[in-house]
Coordinates of C-alpha atoms and ligand atoms in Angstrom, one line a residue:
M1 CA 5.0 -50.2 -3.8
R2 CA 5.4 -49.0 -7.3
F3 CA 5.0 -52.4 -8.9
S4 CA 2.9 -55.5 -8.2
W5 CA 4.7 -58.1 -6.3
T6 CA 5.2 -60.4 -9.2
A7 CA 6.0 -57.8 -11.9
E8 CA 9.7 -58.5 -11.7
L9 CA 9.1 -62.2 -11.9
R10 CA 7.2 -61.9 -15.1
T11 CA 10.3 -60.6 -17.0
D12 CA 12.5 -62.9 -18.9
M13 CA 15.4 -62.4 -16.5
G14 CA 13.1 -62.7 -13.5
R15 CA 11.7 -66.1 -14.7
K16 CA 15.2 -67.4 -15.3
I17 CA 16.5 -66.4 -11.9
F18 CA 13.4 -67.6 -10.1
K19 CA 13.6 -71.0 -11.8
S20 CA 17.3 -71.4 -11.0
I21 CA 16.7 -70.6 -7.3
I22 CA 13.8 -73.0 -7.1
F23 CA 15.8 -75.7 -8.9
V24 CA 18.7 -75.3 -6.5
A25 CA 16.4 -75.3 -3.5
L26 CA 14.7 -78.5 -4.7
I27 CA 18.0 -80.2 -5.3
I28 CA 19.3 -79.2 -1.8
M29 CA 16.0 -80.4 -0.3
A30 CA 16.1 -83.8 -2.1
A31 CA 19.7 -84.3 -1.1
S32 CA 19.2 -83.4 2.5
L33 CA 16.1 -85.7 2.7
L34 CA 18.2 -88.5 1.2
I35 CA 21.1 -88.0 3.6
M36 CA 18.7 -87.7 6.5
M37 CA 16.9 -90.9 5.6
S38 CA 20.0 -92.9 5.2
A39 CA 21.4 -91.6 8.5
M40 CA 18.1 -92.4 10.2
S41 CA 18.0 -95.9 8.8
S42 CA 21.5 -96.7 9.8
F43 CA 20.8 -95.4 13.3
Y44 CA 17.6 -97.4 13.4
T45 CA 19.4 -100.6 12.3
K46 CA 22.0 -100.2 14.9
E47 CA 19.4 -99.8 17.6
Q48 CA 17.5 -102.8 16.4
M49 CA 20.7 -104.9 16.3
E50 CA 21.5 -104.0 19.9
Q51 CA 18.1 -105.0 20.9
L52 CA 18.3 -108.2 18.9
R53 CA 21.6 -109.0 20.6
S54 CA 20.3 -108.6 24.1
E55 CA 17.3 -110.8 23.1
T56 CA 19.6 -113.4 21.8
E57 CA 21.7 -113.3 25.0
L58 CA 18.6 -113.7 27.0
L59 CA 17.3 -116.5 24.9
A60 CA 20.7 -118.3 25.0
A61 CA 20.7 -118.0 28.8
G62 CA 17.2 -119.4 28.9
I63 CA 18.0 -122.4 26.6
E64 CA 21.2 -123.1 28.7
L65 CA 19.0 -123.4 31.7
E66 CA 15.8 -125.1 30.4
G67 CA 16.8 -126.5 27.0
M68 CA 14.2 -126.8 24.2
D69 CA 11.4 -126.3 26.6
Y70 CA 12.3 -122.7 26.9
I71 CA 11.8 -122.1 23.2
E72 CA 8.6 -124.0 23.0
G73 CA 7.3 -121.9 25.9
L74 CA 7.8 -118.7 24.0
D75 CA 5.0 -116.7 22.4
K76 CA 4.7 -118.2 18.9
D77 CA 3.2 -115.0 17.5
S78 CA 6.2 -113.0 18.1
S79 CA 7.8 -111.2 15.1
I80 CA 11.0 -112.9 16.1
R81 CA 12.1 -116.0 14.3
I82 CA 14.4 -118.4 16.2
T83 CA 16.6 -121.0 14.5
W84 CA 18.7 -123.6 16.3
V85 CA 21.6 -125.4 14.5
N86 CA 24.1 -127.9 15.6
Q87 CA 27.9 -127.6 15.3
D88 CA 27.7 -128.7 11.6
G89 CA 25.1 -126.1 10.7
D90 CA 22.2 -128.6 10.4
V91 CA 18.9 -127.1 11.5
L92 CA 17.6 -128.7 14.7
Y93 CA 14.7 -126.4 15.2
D94 CA 13.0 -123.4 13.5
T95 CA 10.0 -121.4 14.8
D96 CA 8.7 -120.6 11.3
M97 CA 9.6 -123.6 9.1
D98 CA 10.0 -127.4 9.2
S99 CA 13.5 -127.9 10.3
A100 CA 13.7 -131.2 8.3
I101 CA 13.5 -129.6 4.9
M102 CA 15.8 -126.7 5.7
E103 CA 19.2 -126.6 4.1
N104 CA 22.5 -126.6 6.1
H105 CA 23.2 -123.2 7.6
V106 CA 26.9 -123.4 8.2
A107 CA 27.6 -121.0 5.4
R108 CA 25.4 -118.2 6.8
E109 CA 27.6 -115.4 7.9
E110 CA 26.3 -114.9 11.4
I111 CA 26.3 -118.7 12.1
A112 CA 29.8 -119.2 10.8
E113 CA 30.9 -116.3 12.9
A114 CA 29.1 -117.6 16.0
L115 CA 30.6 -121.1 15.5
K116 CA 34.0 -119.5 15.3
D117 CA 33.9 -116.6 17.8
G118 CA 30.9 -117.4 20.0
Y119 CA 28.8 -114.5 18.6
G120 CA 27.9 -113.3 15.1
E121 CA 25.5 -111.0 13.4
S122 CA 24.6 -109.9 9.9
A123 CA 21.9 -108.0 7.9
R124 CA 20.6 -109.1 4.5
F125 CA 17.6 -109.2 2.3
S126 CA 15.8 -112.5 2.5
N127 CA 15.2 -114.2 -0.9
S128 CA 11.7 -115.2 -0.1
L129 CA 10.5 -112.0 1.5
S130 CA 10.9 -108.5 0.2
E131 CA 12.3 -107.2 3.4
R132 CA 15.5 -106.9 5.2
L133 CA 16.4 -109.3 8.0
L134 CA 18.7 -108.7 10.9
Y135 CA 20.4 -111.8 12.3
S136 CA 22.1 -112.4 15.6
A137 CA 23.6 -115.8 16.5
K138 CA 25.2 -117.1 19.7
R139 CA 27.1 -120.3 20.4
L140 CA 25.8 -122.3 23.4
S141 CA 28.0 -124.2 25.8
D142 CA 27.3 -127.5 24.0
G143 CA 28.6 -126.0 20.7
T144 CA 25.2 -125.6 19.0
V145 CA 24.1 -122.2 17.8
I146 CA 20.9 -120.3 18.6
R147 CA 20.0 -117.6 16.0
V148 CA 17.4 -114.9 16.2
A149 CA 16.1 -113.1 13.1
L150 CA 14.1 -109.9 13.0
A151 CA 12.4 -108.6 9.9
Q152 CA 13.2 -104.9 9.4
A153 CA 11.2 -102.4 7.5
T154 CA 13.1 -101.2 4.4
A155 CA 13.7 -97.6 3.6
W156 CA 10.6 -97.6 1.3
T157 CA 8.5 -98.9 4.1
V158 CA 9.9 -96.3 6.4
L159 CA 9.2 -93.7 3.7
I160 CA 5.6 -94.8 3.3
N161 CA 5.1 -94.7 7.0
F162 CA 6.5 -91.2 7.0
A163 CA 4.7 -90.1 3.9
M164 CA 2.4 -87.7 5.6
P165 CA 4.9 -85.7 7.6
V166 CA 7.5 -85.8 4.7
T167 CA 4.9 -84.5 2.2
A168 CA 3.9 -81.8 4.6
V169 CA 7.6 -80.8 5.0
I170 CA 8.1 -80.8 1.3
V171 CA 5.0 -78.7 0.6
I172 CA 6.1 -76.2 3.3
A173 CA 9.6 -76.1 2.0
V174 CA 8.4 -75.6 -1.6
I175 CA 6.2 -72.8 -0.6
L176 CA 8.9 -71.2 1.5
S177 CA 11.5 -71.6 -1.2
M178 CA 9.1 -70.1 -3.7
L179 CA 8.5 -67.1 -1.5
F180 CA 12.2 -66.8 -0.8
A181 CA 13.1 -67.2 -4.5
G182 CA 10.5 -64.6 -5.4
S183 CA 11.8 -61.9 -3.1
L184 CA 15.4 -62.8 -3.9
T185 CA 14.6 -62.5 -7.6
K186 CA 13.0 -59.2 -7.0
R187 CA 16.0 -58.0 -5.1
I188 CA 18.4 -59.1 -7.8
I189 CA 16.4 -57.5 -10.6
Q190 CA 15.4 -54.3 -8.9
P191 CA 18.6 -52.3 -9.5
I192 CA 18.4 -53.2 -13.2
N193 CA 14.8 -52.1 -13.4
D194 CA 15.4 -49.0 -11.4
M195 CA 18.2 -47.9 -13.8
D196 CA 17.4 -44.5 -15.2
L197 CA 18.5 -44.7 -18.8
D198 CA 18.7 -40.9 -19.0
A199 CA 21.3 -40.8 -16.2
P200 CA 22.7 -44.3 -16.1
L201 CA 25.7 -43.5 -13.9
K202 CA 23.6 -41.9 -11.1
N203 CA 22.1 -45.2 -10.0
E204 CA 23.3 -47.9 -7.7
I205 CA 24.2 -50.6 -10.1
Y206 CA 26.1 -53.9 -10.2
I207 CA 29.8 -53.5 -10.9
E208 CA 29.3 -55.9 -13.8
M209 CA 26.9 -53.4 -15.4
K210 CA 29.2 -50.5 -15.1
P211 CA 30.7 -50.7 -18.6
F212 CA 27.2 -51.1 -20.0
A213 CA 26.0 -48.0 -18.1
E214 CA 29.0 -46.0 -19.1
R215 CA 28.4 -46.9 -22.7
I216 CA 24.8 -45.8 -22.5
D217 CA 25.9 -42.6 -20.8
E218 CA 28.4 -41.9 -23.5
Q219 CA 25.9 -42.5 -26.2
Q220 CA 23.4 -40.3 -24.4
K221 CA 26.0 -37.5 -24.3
Q222 CA 26.9 -37.9 -27.9
L223 CA 23.2 -37.8 -28.9
K224 CA 22.8 -34.6 -26.9
K225 CA 25.8 -33.1 -28.7
D226 CA 24.5 -34.2 -32.1
K227 CA 21.1 -32.7 -31.3
E228 CA 22.7 -29.4 -30.2
A229 CA 24.9 -29.3 -33.3
L230 CA 21.8 -30.0 -35.4
I231 CA 19.9 -27.1 -33.8
K232 CA 22.9 -24.8 -34.2
N233 CA 23.2 -25.8 -37.8
E234 CA 19.6 -25.1 -38.4
Q235 CA 20.0 -21.7 -36.8
I236 CA 23.0 -20.8 -38.9
R237 CA 21.1 -21.9 -42.0
Q238 CA 18.1 -19.8 -41.2
E239 CA 20.2 -16.8 -40.4
F240 CA 22.1 -17.3 -43.7
T241 CA 18.9 -17.5 -45.7
A242 CA 17.6 -14.3 -44.1
N243 CA 20.9 -12.5 -44.8
V244 CA 21.0 -13.7 -48.4
S245 CA 17.5 -12.5 -49.0
H246 CA 18.3 -9.1 -47.4
E247 CA 21.5 -8.8 -49.5
L248 CA 19.7 -9.7 -52.7
K249 CA 16.9 -7.2 -52.0
T250 CA 19.0 -4.1 -51.8
P251 CA 20.6 -4.3 -55.3
L252 CA 17.4 -5.5 -56.8
Q253 CA 15.6 -2.4 -55.4
V254 CA 18.2 -0.1 -56.8
I255 CA 18.0 -1.8 -60.2
S256 CA 14.3 -1.7 -60.4
G257 CA 14.2 1.9 -59.2
Y258 CA 16.5 3.2 -61.9
A259 CA 14.8 1.0 -64.6
E260 CA 11.4 2.4 -63.5
L261 CA 12.7 6.0 -63.9
I262 CA 14.1 5.3 -67.4
R263 CA 10.9 3.5 -68.4
A264 CA 8.7 6.4 -67.3
G265 CA 10.8 8.6 -69.6
I266 CA 11.6 11.1 -66.9
V267 CA 15.4 10.6 -67.2
K268 CA 17.2 13.1 -69.4
E269 CA 19.0 11.7 -72.4
G270 CA 22.3 12.6 -70.8
D271 CA 21.6 10.9 -67.5
I272 CA 20.7 7.5 -69.1
R273 CA 24.4 6.5 -69.3
P274 CA 25.2 7.0 -65.6
F275 CA 21.9 5.3 -64.7
A276 CA 22.8 2.3 -66.8
D277 CA 26.2 2.2 -65.1
K278 CA 24.5 2.0 -61.7
I279 CA 22.2 -0.8 -62.9
Y280 CA 25.2 -2.6 -64.3
T281 CA 27.2 -2.3 -61.0
E282 CA 24.3 -3.5 -58.9
A283 CA 23.8 -6.4 -61.3
Q284 CA 27.5 -7.3 -61.0
R285 CA 27.1 -7.2 -57.3
L286 CA 24.1 -9.5 -57.5
T287 CA 26.1 -12.0 -59.7
A288 CA 29.0 -11.9 -57.3
L289 CA 26.7 -12.6 -54.3
V290 CA 24.9 -15.4 -56.0
E291 CA 28.2 -17.0 -57.1
D292 CA 29.5 -16.7 -53.5
V293 CA 26.4 -18.3 -52.1
I294 CA 26.7 -21.2 -54.6
D295 CA 30.3 -21.7 -53.6
L296 CA 29.5 -21.7 -49.9
T297 CA 26.6 -24.1 -50.4
R298 CA 28.9 -26.5 -52.2
L299 CA 31.6 -26.1 -49.5
D300 CA 28.9 -26.7 -46.8
N301 CA 28.0 -30.0 -48.3
G302 CA 31.3 -31.6 -47.0
G303 CA 33.5 -30.8 -49.9
Q304 CA 32.6 -33.8 -51.9
G305 CA 33.1 -33.9 -55.6
Y306 CA 36.2 -31.7 -55.7
Q307 CA 39.1 -32.8 -57.9
W308 CA 42.3 -33.6 -56.0
E309 CA 45.4 -33.4 -58.2
E310 CA 49.1 -32.8 -58.2
T311 CA 49.4 -29.0 -58.8
D312 CA 51.9 -26.1 -58.6
V313 CA 51.0 -23.6 -55.9
Y314 CA 53.2 -20.9 -57.3
M315 CA 51.5 -21.2 -60.7
I316 CA 48.0 -20.8 -59.2
A317 CA 49.2 -17.7 -57.3
E318 CA 50.7 -16.4 -60.5
N319 CA 47.4 -16.9 -62.2
V320 CA 45.5 -15.0 -59.5
V321 CA 47.9 -12.1 -59.5
E322 CA 47.7 -11.7 -63.3
S323 CA 43.9 -11.8 -63.2
L324 CA 43.9 -9.0 -60.5
L325 CA 46.5 -6.8 -62.2
N326 CA 43.8 -4.5 -63.7
T327 CA 41.9 -4.2 -60.4
A328 CA 45.1 -3.4 -58.5
E329 CA 46.0 -0.8 -61.0
A330 CA 42.6 0.8 -60.8
E331 CA 43.0 1.0 -57.0
K332 CA 46.6 2.2 -57.4
V333 CA 47.9 -0.7 -55.5
H334 CA 51.1 -2.6 -56.4
I335 CA 50.8 -6.4 -56.4
S336 CA 53.8 -8.8 -56.4
L337 CA 54.6 -12.5 -56.1
S338 CA 57.6 -14.2 -54.6
G339 CA 58.8 -17.7 -54.1
K340 CA 59.3 -20.6 -56.4
S341 CA 57.5 -23.5 -58.1
T342 CA 56.1 -25.9 -55.4
R343 CA 54.1 -28.9 -56.3
I344 CA 51.6 -30.4 -53.9
Y345 CA 48.6 -32.7 -54.0
T346 CA 45.5 -30.6 -53.4
V347 CA 42.3 -29.2 -54.9
S348 CA 43.4 -26.5 -57.4
Q349 CA 40.0 -25.0 -57.7
L350 CA 39.7 -24.3 -53.9
L351 CA 43.3 -23.2 -53.6
H352 CA 42.7 -20.7 -56.4
S353 CA 39.6 -19.4 -54.7
I354 CA 41.4 -18.9 -51.4
I355 CA 44.3 -17.0 -52.9
Y356 CA 41.9 -15.0 -55.1
N357 CA 39.7 -13.9 -52.2
L358 CA 42.7 -13.0 -50.0
C359 CA 44.3 -10.9 -52.7
D360 CA 41.0 -9.3 -53.7
N361 CA 40.5 -8.2 -50.1
A362 CA 44.2 -7.1 -49.8
I363 CA 43.6 -4.8 -52.7
K364 CA 40.1 -3.6 -51.6
Y365 CA 41.1 -2.7 -48.1
N366 CA 44.3 -1.0 -49.1
R367 CA 45.3 2.6 -49.5
T368 CA 46.4 4.5 -52.6
G369 CA 50.0 3.7 -53.4
G370 CA 49.9 0.6 -51.1
S371 CA 51.1 -2.8 -51.9
V372 CA 50.1 -6.5 -51.8
N373 CA 52.6 -9.4 -51.7
V374 CA 51.9 -13.0 -52.2
S375 CA 54.7 -15.4 -51.2
I376 CA 55.1 -19.1 -51.5
S377 CA 57.6 -20.8 -49.2
K378 CA 58.3 -24.1 -47.6
A379 CA 58.6 -24.7 -43.8
G380 CA 59.5 -28.3 -43.0
E381 CA 56.8 -30.6 -44.1
N382 CA 54.5 -27.6 -45.0
V383 CA 54.0 -25.1 -47.7
L384 CA 53.2 -21.5 -46.5
I385 CA 51.1 -19.2 -48.7
T386 CA 51.2 -15.7 -47.3
V387 CA 49.1 -12.7 -48.6
S388 CA 50.2 -9.5 -46.9
D389 CA 49.1 -5.9 -47.5
T390 CA 49.9 -2.4 -46.4
G391 CA 46.2 -1.6 -46.0
I392 CA 43.8 -0.4 -43.3
G393 CA 44.2 -3.4 -41.1
I394 CA 41.5 -5.2 -39.0
P395 CA 40.7 -4.2 -35.4
E396 CA 41.9 -6.9 -33.0
D397 CA 38.5 -7.6 -31.6
C398 CA 37.2 -8.3 -35.1
L399 CA 39.9 -10.8 -36.1
D400 CA 37.8 -13.9 -35.4
R401 CA 34.6 -12.4 -36.6
V402 CA 35.8 -11.5 -40.2
F403 CA 35.5 -15.2 -41.1
E404 CA 31.7 -15.2 -40.3
R405 CA 29.2 -15.0 -43.1
F406 CA 28.2 -11.5 -44.0
Y407 CA 30.4 -10.0 -41.3
R408 CA 32.0 -6.7 -42.4
V409 CA 34.2 -4.7 -40.0
D410 CA 32.7 -1.3 -40.6
K411 CA 29.4 -1.7 -42.4
S412 CA 28.9 1.9 -43.3
R413 CA 32.4 2.2 -44.8
S414 CA 32.6 -1.2 -46.3
K415 CA 29.3 -0.7 -48.2
E416 CA 31.2 1.7 -50.4
V417 CA 33.7 -0.9 -51.1
R418 CA 32.5 -3.7 -53.4
G419 CA 32.1 -7.1 -51.6
T420 CA 29.6 -9.6 -50.3
G421 CA 30.8 -10.3 -46.8
L422 CA 31.2 -13.9 -47.8
G423 CA 34.8 -14.0 -49.1
L424 CA 36.6 -14.9 -45.9
S425 CA 34.0 -17.5 -44.9
I426 CA 34.6 -19.1 -48.3
V427 CA 38.3 -19.0 -47.6
K428 CA 37.9 -20.6 -44.2
H429 CA 35.7 -23.4 -45.5
A430 CA 37.9 -24.1 -48.5
A431 CA 41.0 -24.2 -46.3
K432 CA 39.4 -26.8 -44.0
I433 CA 38.6 -29.1 -47.0
I434 CA 42.2 -29.1 -48.2
D435 CA 43.5 -29.5 -44.6
G436 CA 44.9 -26.0 -44.5
D437 CA 45.5 -24.0 -41.4
L438 CA 44.6 -20.3 -41.7
K439 CA 46.1 -17.6 -39.5
V440 CA 45.7 -13.8 -39.6
D441 CA 47.9 -11.1 -38.2
S442 CA 46.8 -7.5 -38.6
H443 CA 47.5 -4.0 -37.3
I444 CA 45.2 -1.0 -37.7
G445 CA 46.7 1.4 -40.2
R446 CA 49.7 -0.8 -41.0
G447 CA 48.2 -3.8 -42.8
S448 CA 47.2 -7.4 -42.6
E449 CA 48.9 -10.7 -43.2
F450 CA 46.9 -13.9 -43.9
T451 CA 48.9 -17.2 -43.8
L452 CA 47.7 -20.5 -45.1
T453 CA 49.7 -23.5 -44.1
L454 CA 49.2 -26.6 -46.2
P455 CA 50.8 -30.1 -45.8
A456 CA 53.4 -30.5 -48.6
R457 CA 52.2 -33.9 -49.5
H458 CA 52.2 -35.7 -52.8
K459 CA 49.8 -38.1 -54.3
E460 CA 51.7 -41.2 -53.3
T461 CA 52.2 -40.3 -49.7
F462 CA 48.6 -39.1 -49.5
M463 CA 47.3 -42.4 -50.9
R464 CA 49.6 -44.4 -48.6
N465 CA 48.3 -42.5 -45.5
L466 CA 44.6 -43.0 -46.4
Ligands
LIG501 P1 33.9 -8.7 -48.1 O1 33.2 -9.2 -49.3 O2 33.2 -7.6 -47.3 O3 35.3 -8.4 -48.4 P2 35.1 -10.8 -46.6 O4 34.4 -12.0 -45.9 O5 36.1 -11.1 -47.6 O6 33.9 -9.9 -47.1 O7 35.7 -9.9 -45.5 C1 35.0 -9.6 -44.3 C2 35.5 -8.3 -43.7 O8 36.8 -8.4 -43.2 C3 35.6 -7.2 -44.7 O9 34.3 -6.6 -44.9 C4 36.6 -6.3 -44.2 O10 36.0 -5.4 -43.2 C5 37.5 -7.2 -43.4 N1 38.8 -7.6 -44.2 C6 39.0 -8.7 -45.0 N2 40.2 -8.7 -45.5 C7 40.8 -7.6 -45.1 C8 42.1 -7.0 -45.3 N3 43.1 -7.6 -46.0 N4 42.4 -5.8 -44.7 C9 41.5 -5.2 -43.9 N5 40.2 -5.7 -43.7 C10 39.9 -6.8 -44.2

C-alpha cells in the first residue's frame, strides 16, 4: 500500500467522515439495545404473568379444598406473597404483613377485577419497594379473593445482571464499527486523494466533483497556453533585439568607415562631398530605424496612452499625400487622393502612421511613371481606406510574411530601396489598436492594394458601447 492505513483518516475530511460514521453507528447501536431490552422485558413480564396465573389457579384450587390450612402449609420463604381478602376488600390474611393493620384492598385493580369477573391481574411499582410487582387475583367460590404477588426485577436490574455480556457486545460493536468506519472513510476519500491535478479528468471521480475537476482542467490548459505565449513572446523579443542590433551595425560601419577615411586625409578634396552624402544617407537610415523601433515598442506595450479623438480620415490622408509629394515626384510616381470628408472616433496619430507607411511603400515599390491612389469611402457601418499602386507587386507566398518584423521580399533588391523592414509591422500593430481590419491584394508586376476597414463610430456610440 502506498499510504499508511490511517493516513486518510488524519485528513480533515477523513476525521469528519470517520466521526460521522462512528456517531451514526453508536446511535443505531444504542437504539437497537433499547428496543431489544424493552422487547425482552415485555416478553419476560408476559411469561411471568402466565406463570403467576397458573400458580394462582393452583393456590385457589388448594384453598377451595383445604381452606386456610393450605396457605399455612406453604413454604414461607417463597418469593411469592399471598393476600386473601373478603368480598368487601378487607384483608383476611397476608403472608408478609399483619392483616389487621392493612388498608382495604377493594380499589386495587386486580382485586376489583377478580371480584367483578372472577379473575384479574395487574402490574405496578410498589410504593414501599423499589421494584415492580405483578399481581394475579382469583375469586373463590365463597366470594373471597385470593391474590398472589411476585416482585419482578426492573429493567435496571436486568441491565445490571446483563452488564457483562452487554459491555462485551458494546466493546466488540465499537471496535467493529471503528474498523468499518475506518475502511469506509478510506474508500470515500481515496478517489479524492488519488486525483491527479495535472490531468484531473483522467481519474475516476465522484460526479459531484466533475465541475471542480473540469475547472481545474480548464485552468491548467489556460496556464499552459499562457506559458507557451510567454515563451513565444520572449523568443520574438530576442529575435527582434538581434535583428535591431544587426540592422544598426551595418549603417554604423559604413559611417565610421567613411569618417575614418576622411580623418586619415586620404580622401581627395573632390570626393569629400559624395562621402558626406553617403554618411548623411546612412545616418538618415539609422534615424528612421530607431524611430520605427521606438514606435513598435510603444505599440507593443498594448497601445496605452494614445489619444482617442473625433477626427477626419480624409484630412489625415490629405496630410500624408502632401508630405509625400516631393518623394513621389523624385521617384516619378503620381499620387492622388479620392473620397470625401469622413469623421470617426479614432487615434489620429496611429491612423496617420498607417496611411503614411502604406503610401511610402506604394511609392517605393513602384515603377517610373506609375501611380498611387488613396481612397476614402464608406461601406455600411465601416470606413474603408484603400492605398493602391501600380508597382512591382508582392509574390503570393509572401503576402502574410510582409507584416513580420524585418521581413523584406527580396533582400538583395530591397536593400537598394530605402526602408527598415518594420513599416508593415507597425501598420499591422497600429491597425489592431484602432480596431481596424487590414487586407492586402497584390499581383506581381501589376501592383498592390492595401485596404484598412475601420468601424465608423463616433465618440458617443463608442462611449455607450464601452
Ligand atoms: P520596408 O521598410 O522594407 O518597406 P515594410 O515592412 O514596409 O518594410 O515592408 C516589408 C516588405 O514588403 C518590403 O520590403 C517589400 O518587399 C514588401 N512591400 C511592402 N509594400 C509593398 C508594395 N506596396 N508593393 C510591393 N511590395 C511591397
